[in-house]
């Protein structure tokens, strides 16, 4: 069993310990003003302003309150108005499948970085520039302002990018596909995955480069996805020799989120990774959507052939256009102007509970391109209510995954047996004023 140990310090008679609720990905928008909020159970439909059929980015705060969203052209605030200085951060046609993504600015409270692509040419193959802007939500009475925009990062992009959490838990990587130079769209000699570090100094302009020999990125049609544990990446493409293969083979990359490098490339043969794909919450399975099927792959296998052999249909003659893992640890799939749901994606194929037409919308196209680690269970801290001498202190963990058992240690051995608790939300009366190191194992 995987055990996570989290430590925080409590100073008696000080205000509440900060709470990190991990709800930054709780609001979605996906075309024609349609959206979904995961602040309710089950999720409720909401309305926004974004009308384009592009894969956008949506950012909320740690409590799930909407901050801003963008399709890569304009930035909208929580009132669904264009944010100050947020008009035309990109140009029409620059959004595409993964043309916008945002991450928190490390160590800068309420400040965020928005990445977007803008088209440069479309023949013989679409190429994009990758830019970044800074959004400060402390300005304009909390409605935000784009304070530094249109910073050029690199060119020759294929409009495929995704963010990944750094191993240090503070920083981020932006992974971006770079297409080969020249006119030959299928030249695999210089295929590269670029990893740009986002740290407290901003966006580092020199990327970590992983060359991917033998991988030809599919022309304008596929995506790059990262697993919730930040250790796996999927890229749509097909083998360099094109022999016996078709567009839709998938490449599973082992990613070192401490160094930003790809350490292994595995081809999963058979035309299986299709139009879109995403990971299960436990990062052990991949779901791939084709025009008429959705398949599950078990990726904890030693070779690509072994992974391909685990392919199992889960949708029952039901195809999808796009899919995304959501904060409620379910996978949502766009199909026929509505959303299907995989209720239990961590389960084996026969037990995932594929639910058709769970939500109906008048139009939708691309689901948000948010940080995958927003959806994984994390207990980063806990609240301590009423931390005053001589009074019981109530502890409330913030967690979004199932916990089999709790073990609390209040760092107060003088209190005897009361220093330990197996309750989810216990209370403890400390022996006296001071600083106590409180630990919880979940």
Coordinates of N, CA, C and O in Angstrom, one line a residue, residues 10-104:
X10 N 2.0 23.5 13.9 CA 0.9 24.2 14.5 C 1.4 25.1 15.6 O 1.9 24.5 16.6
X11 N 1.2 26.4 15.5 CA 1.6 27.3 16.6 C 0.3 27.7 17.3 O -0.6 28.3 16.8
X12 N 0.2 27.2 18.6 CA -1.0 27.4 19.3 C -1.3 28.9 19.5 O -0.3 29.7 19.8
X13 N -2.5 29.3 19.4 CA -3.0 30.7 19.5 C -2.7 31.6 18.3 O -2.8 32.8 18.3
X14 N -2.2 30.9 17.2 CA -2.1 31.6 15.9 C -3.3 31.3 15.1 O -4.1 30.4 15.4
X15 N -3.6 32.1 14.0 CA -4.7 31.8 13.1 C -4.6 30.4 12.5 O -3.6 29.7 12.7
X16 N -5.6 30.1 11.7 CA -5.7 28.8 11.1 C -4.5 28.4 10.2 O -3.9 29.3 9.6
X17 N -4.1 27.2 10.3 CA -3.1 26.7 9.3 C -3.7 26.8 7.9 O -4.8 26.5 7.7
X18 N -2.9 27.2 6.9 CA -3.4 27.3 5.6 C -3.9 26.0 5.0 O -3.3 24.9 5.3
X19 N -4.9 26.1 4.2 CA -5.5 24.9 3.6 C -5.3 24.9 2.1 O -5.5 25.9 1.5
X20 N -4.9 23.8 1.6 CA -4.7 23.7 0.1 C -5.7 22.7 -0.4 O -5.5 21.5 -0.2
X21 N -6.7 23.1 -1.0 CA -7.8 22.2 -1.3 C -7.7 21.5 -2.6 O -8.5 20.6 -2.9
X22 N -6.8 21.9 -3.4 CA -6.5 21.2 -4.7 C -7.7 21.2 -5.6 O -8.1 20.2 -6.2
X23 N -8.4 22.3 -5.7 CA -9.6 22.4 -6.6 C -9.3 23.4 -7.7 O -10.3 23.9 -8.3
X24 N -8.1 23.6 -8.1 CA -7.8 24.6 -9.2 C -8.3 24.2 -10.5 O -8.5 25.0 -11.4
X25 N -8.6 22.9 -10.7 CA -9.2 22.4 -12.0 C -10.7 22.1 -11.9 O -11.2 21.4 -12.8
X26 N -11.4 22.7 -11.0 CA -12.8 22.3 -10.7 C -13.8 22.9 -11.7 O -15.0 22.6 -11.6
X27 N -13.4 23.8 -12.5 CA -14.4 24.4 -13.5 C -13.9 24.2 -14.9 O -12.7 24.4 -15.2
X28 N -14.8 23.8 -15.8 CA -14.5 23.5 -17.2 C -15.4 24.4 -18.1 O -16.5 24.6 -17.8
X29 N -14.8 24.8 -19.2 CA -15.6 25.4 -20.3 C -15.2 24.7 -21.6 O -14.0 24.3 -21.8
X30 N -16.1 24.5 -22.5 CA -15.8 23.7 -23.7 C -16.6 24.1 -24.9 O -17.2 23.2 -25.6
X31 N -16.7 25.3 -25.2 CA -17.3 25.8 -26.5 C -18.8 26.1 -26.4 O -19.6 25.5 -25.7
X32 N -19.2 27.2 -27.1 CA -20.5 27.7 -27.2 C -21.1 28.1 -25.8 O -22.3 27.9 -25.6
X33 N -20.2 28.5 -24.9 CA -20.7 28.9 -23.6 C -21.0 27.8 -22.6 O -21.5 28.1 -21.5
X34 N -20.8 26.6 -23.0 CA -21.1 25.5 -22.1 C -19.9 25.2 -21.2 O -18.8 25.5 -21.4
X35 N -20.3 24.7 -20.0 CA -19.3 24.4 -19.0 C -19.8 23.4 -18.0 O -21.0 23.0 -18.0
X36 N -18.9 23.0 -17.0 CA -19.3 22.1 -16.0 C -18.5 22.4 -14.8 O -17.3 22.8 -14.9
X37 N -19.1 22.4 -13.6 CA -18.3 22.7 -12.4 C -18.3 21.4 -11.5 O -19.4 20.7 -11.3
X38 N -17.2 21.1 -10.9 CA -17.0 20.0 -10.1 C -17.0 20.4 -8.6 O -16.6 19.6 -7.7
X39 N -17.5 21.6 -8.3 CA -17.7 22.0 -7.0 C -18.9 21.4 -6.3 O -19.2 21.5 -5.1
X40 N -19.7 20.7 -7.2 CA -20.9 20.0 -6.7 C -20.8 18.6 -7.0 O -20.0 18.1 -7.9
X41 N -21.6 17.8 -6.3 CA -21.6 16.3 -6.5 C -23.1 15.9 -6.7 O -23.9 16.0 -5.8
X42 N -23.4 15.5 -7.9 CA -22.6 15.4 -9.1 C -22.3 16.8 -9.7 O -22.9 17.7 -9.3
X43 N -21.4 16.8 -10.7 CA -21.1 18.1 -11.3 C -22.3 18.7 -12.0 O -23.2 18.0 -12.5
X44 N -22.4 20.1 -11.9 CA -23.5 20.8 -12.5 C -23.0 21.6 -13.8 O -21.9 22.1 -13.8
X45 N -23.9 21.7 -14.8 CA -23.6 22.6 -15.9 C -23.5 24.0 -15.5 O -24.2 24.5 -14.6
X46 N -22.6 24.8 -16.1 CA -22.4 26.2 -15.9 C -22.3 26.9 -17.3 O -22.1 26.2 -18.3
X47 N -22.3 28.2 -17.3 CA -22.2 28.9 -18.6 C -21.0 29.8 -18.6 O -20.7 30.4 -17.6
X48 N -20.4 29.9 -19.7 CA -19.2 30.8 -19.9 C -19.4 31.6 -21.2 O -20.5 31.6 -21.8
X49 N -18.3 32.2 -21.6 CA -18.4 33.1 -22.8 C -17.6 32.5 -24.0 O -17.8 32.9 -25.1
X50 N -16.7 31.6 -23.7 CA -15.9 31.1 -24.8 C -16.7 30.3 -25.8 O -17.4 29.4 -25.5
X51 N -16.6 30.7 -27.1 CA -17.5 30.2 -28.1 C -16.7 29.2 -29.1 O -17.4 28.5 -29.8
X52 N -15.5 29.4 -29.1 CA -14.7 28.6 -30.2 C -14.6 27.1 -29.8 O -14.7 26.8 -28.6
X53 N -14.4 26.3 -30.8 CA -14.3 24.9 -30.6 C -12.8 24.5 -30.3 O -12.4 23.5 -30.8
X54 N -12.1 25.3 -29.5 CA -10.7 25.0 -29.2 C -10.6 24.4 -27.8 O -11.4 24.6 -26.9
X55 N -9.5 23.7 -27.6 CA -9.2 23.2 -26.3 C -8.6 24.3 -25.5 O -7.5 24.8 -25.7
X56 N -9.3 24.8 -24.4 CA -8.9 26.0 -23.7 C -8.3 25.6 -22.4 O -8.1 24.4 -22.1
X57 N -8.0 26.6 -21.6 CA -7.4 26.4 -20.2 C -8.3 27.2 -19.3 O -8.8 28.3 -19.6
X58 N -8.6 26.6 -18.1 CA -9.4 27.2 -17.1 C -8.7 27.1 -15.8 O -8.2 26.0 -15.4
X59 N -8.6 28.2 -15.0 CA -7.9 28.2 -13.7 C -8.9 28.7 -12.7 O -9.6 29.7 -12.8
X60 N -8.9 27.9 -11.6 CA -9.7 28.3 -10.4 C -8.7 28.4 -9.2 O -7.6 28.0 -9.3
X61 N -9.2 28.9 -8.1 CA -8.4 29.0 -6.9 C -8.4 27.7 -6.1 O -9.1 26.7 -6.6
X62 N -7.7 27.6 -5.0 CA -7.7 26.3 -4.3 C -9.0 25.9 -3.7 O -9.2 24.7 -3.3
X63 N -9.9 26.8 -3.6 CA -11.3 26.5 -3.1 C -12.3 26.3 -4.2 O -13.5 26.1 -4.0
X64 N -11.8 26.3 -5.5 CA -12.7 26.0 -6.6 C -13.4 27.2 -7.2 O -14.3 27.0 -8.0
X65 N -13.0 28.4 -6.8 CA -13.7 29.6 -7.3 C -13.0 30.0 -8.6 O -11.8 30.1 -8.7
X66 N -13.8 30.2 -9.7 CA -13.3 30.5 -11.0 C -12.5 31.8 -11.0 O -12.9 32.8 -10.4
X67 N -11.3 31.7 -11.6 CA -10.4 32.9 -11.7 C -10.5 33.4 -13.2 O -10.8 34.6 -13.4
X68 N -10.1 32.6 -14.1 CA -10.0 33.0 -15.5 C -10.0 31.8 -16.4 O -9.8 30.7 -16.0
X69 N -10.3 32.1 -17.7 CA -10.1 31.0 -18.7 C -9.8 31.7 -20.0 O -10.0 32.9 -20.3
X70 N -9.2 30.9 -20.9 CA -8.8 31.4 -22.2 C -8.7 30.3 -23.3 O -8.4 29.1 -22.9
X71 N -9.1 30.6 -24.5 CA -9.0 29.7 -25.6 C -7.7 29.9 -26.4 O -7.5 29.4 -27.5
X72 N -6.9 30.8 -25.9 CA -5.6 31.1 -26.5 C -5.7 32.4 -27.4 O -4.7 32.8 -27.9
X73 N -6.9 33.0 -27.4 CA -7.1 34.3 -28.2 C -7.4 35.4 -27.2 O -6.7 36.5 -27.2
X74 N -8.4 35.2 -26.3 CA -8.7 36.2 -25.3 C -8.7 35.5 -23.9 O -8.8 34.3 -23.8
X75 N -8.5 36.4 -22.9 CA -8.5 35.9 -21.5 C -9.8 36.5 -20.9 O -10.0 37.7 -20.9
X76 N -10.6 35.6 -20.3 CA -11.9 36.0 -19.6 C -11.8 35.9 -18.1 O -11.2 34.9 -17.6
X77 N -12.3 36.8 -17.4 CA -12.3 36.8 -15.9 C -13.5 36.0 -15.4 O -14.3 35.5 -16.2
X78 N -13.7 36.0 -14.1 CA -14.8 35.2 -13.5 C -16.1 35.7 -13.9 O -17.1 35.0 -13.7
X79 N -16.2 37.0 -14.3 CA -17.5 37.5 -14.7 C -17.8 37.3 -16.2 O -18.7 37.8 -16.8
X80 N -16.9 36.5 -16.8 CA -17.0 36.2 -18.3 C -16.8 37.4 -19.2 O -17.3 37.5 -20.3
X81 N -16.1 38.4 -18.7 CA -15.7 39.6 -19.4 C -14.2 39.4 -19.8 O -13.4 38.7 -19.1
X82 N -13.8 40.0 -20.9 CA -12.4 40.0 -21.3 C -11.6 40.7 -20.3 O -11.9 41.9 -19.9
X83 N -10.6 40.1 -19.8 CA -9.8 40.6 -18.7 C -9.0 41.9 -19.2 O -8.8 42.0 -20.4
X84 N -8.7 42.8 -18.3 CA -7.9 44.0 -18.7 C -6.6 43.5 -19.4 O -5.9 42.7 -18.8
X85 N -6.4 44.1 -20.6 CA -5.2 43.7 -21.4 C -5.2 42.3 -21.8 O -4.1 41.7 -22.2
X86 N -6.4 41.6 -21.8 CA -6.5 40.2 -22.2 C -7.1 40.0 -23.5 O -7.3 38.8 -23.9
X87 N -7.3 41.0 -24.3 CA -7.8 40.8 -25.7 C -6.7 40.6 -26.7 O -5.7 41.3 -26.7
X88 N -6.9 39.5 -27.5 CA -5.9 39.3 -28.6 C -4.6 38.8 -28.1 O -3.6 39.2 -28.7
X89 N -4.5 38.0 -27.0 CA -3.2 37.5 -26.6 C -2.7 36.5 -27.7 O -1.5 36.3 -27.8
X90 N -3.6 36.0 -28.4 CA -3.3 35.2 -29.6 C -4.1 35.6 -30.7 O -4.8 36.7 -30.7
X91 N -4.1 34.9 -31.9 CA -4.9 35.3 -33.0 C -5.8 34.2 -33.4 O -5.6 33.0 -33.0
X92 N -6.9 34.5 -34.0 CA -7.9 33.4 -34.4 C -7.2 32.4 -35.2 O -6.4 32.7 -36.2
X93 N -7.4 31.1 -34.9 CA -6.7 30.0 -35.5 C -5.5 29.5 -34.8 O -4.9 28.5 -35.1
X94 N -5.2 30.3 -33.7 CA -4.0 29.8 -33.0 C -4.3 28.9 -31.9 O -3.4 28.3 -31.2
X95 N -5.6 28.7 -31.6 CA -5.9 27.8 -30.5 C -5.7 26.3 -30.8 O -4.9 25.7 -30.2
X96 N -6.5 25.8 -31.7 CA -6.4 24.5 -32.1 C -6.6 23.5 -31.0 O -7.3 23.7 -30.1
X97 N -6.0 22.3 -31.1 CA -6.3 21.3 -30.2 C -5.7 21.5 -28.8 O -6.3 21.2 -27.8
X98 N -4.5 22.0 -28.7 CA -3.8 22.3 -27.4 C -3.1 23.6 -27.5 O -1.9 23.7 -27.2
X99 N -3.9 24.6 -27.9 CA -3.2 25.9 -28.1 C -3.2 26.8 -26.9 O -2.8 28.0 -27.0
X100 N -3.6 26.4 -25.7 CA -3.6 27.2 -24.5 C -3.5 26.4 -23.3 O -4.1 25.3 -23.2
X101 N -2.7 26.8 -22.3 CA -2.6 26.1 -21.1 C -2.0 27.1 -20.0 O -1.4 28.1 -20.4
X102 N -2.4 26.9 -18.8 CA -1.9 27.9 -17.7 C -1.5 27.1 -16.5 O -1.9 26.0 -16.2
X103 N -0.5 27.7 -15.7 CA 0.0 27.1 -14.5 C 0.1 28.2 -13.5 O 0.3 29.4 -13.8
X104 N 0.1 27.9 -12.2 CA 0.4 28.9 -11.2 C 1.9 29.4 -11.3 O 2.8 28.6 -11.7

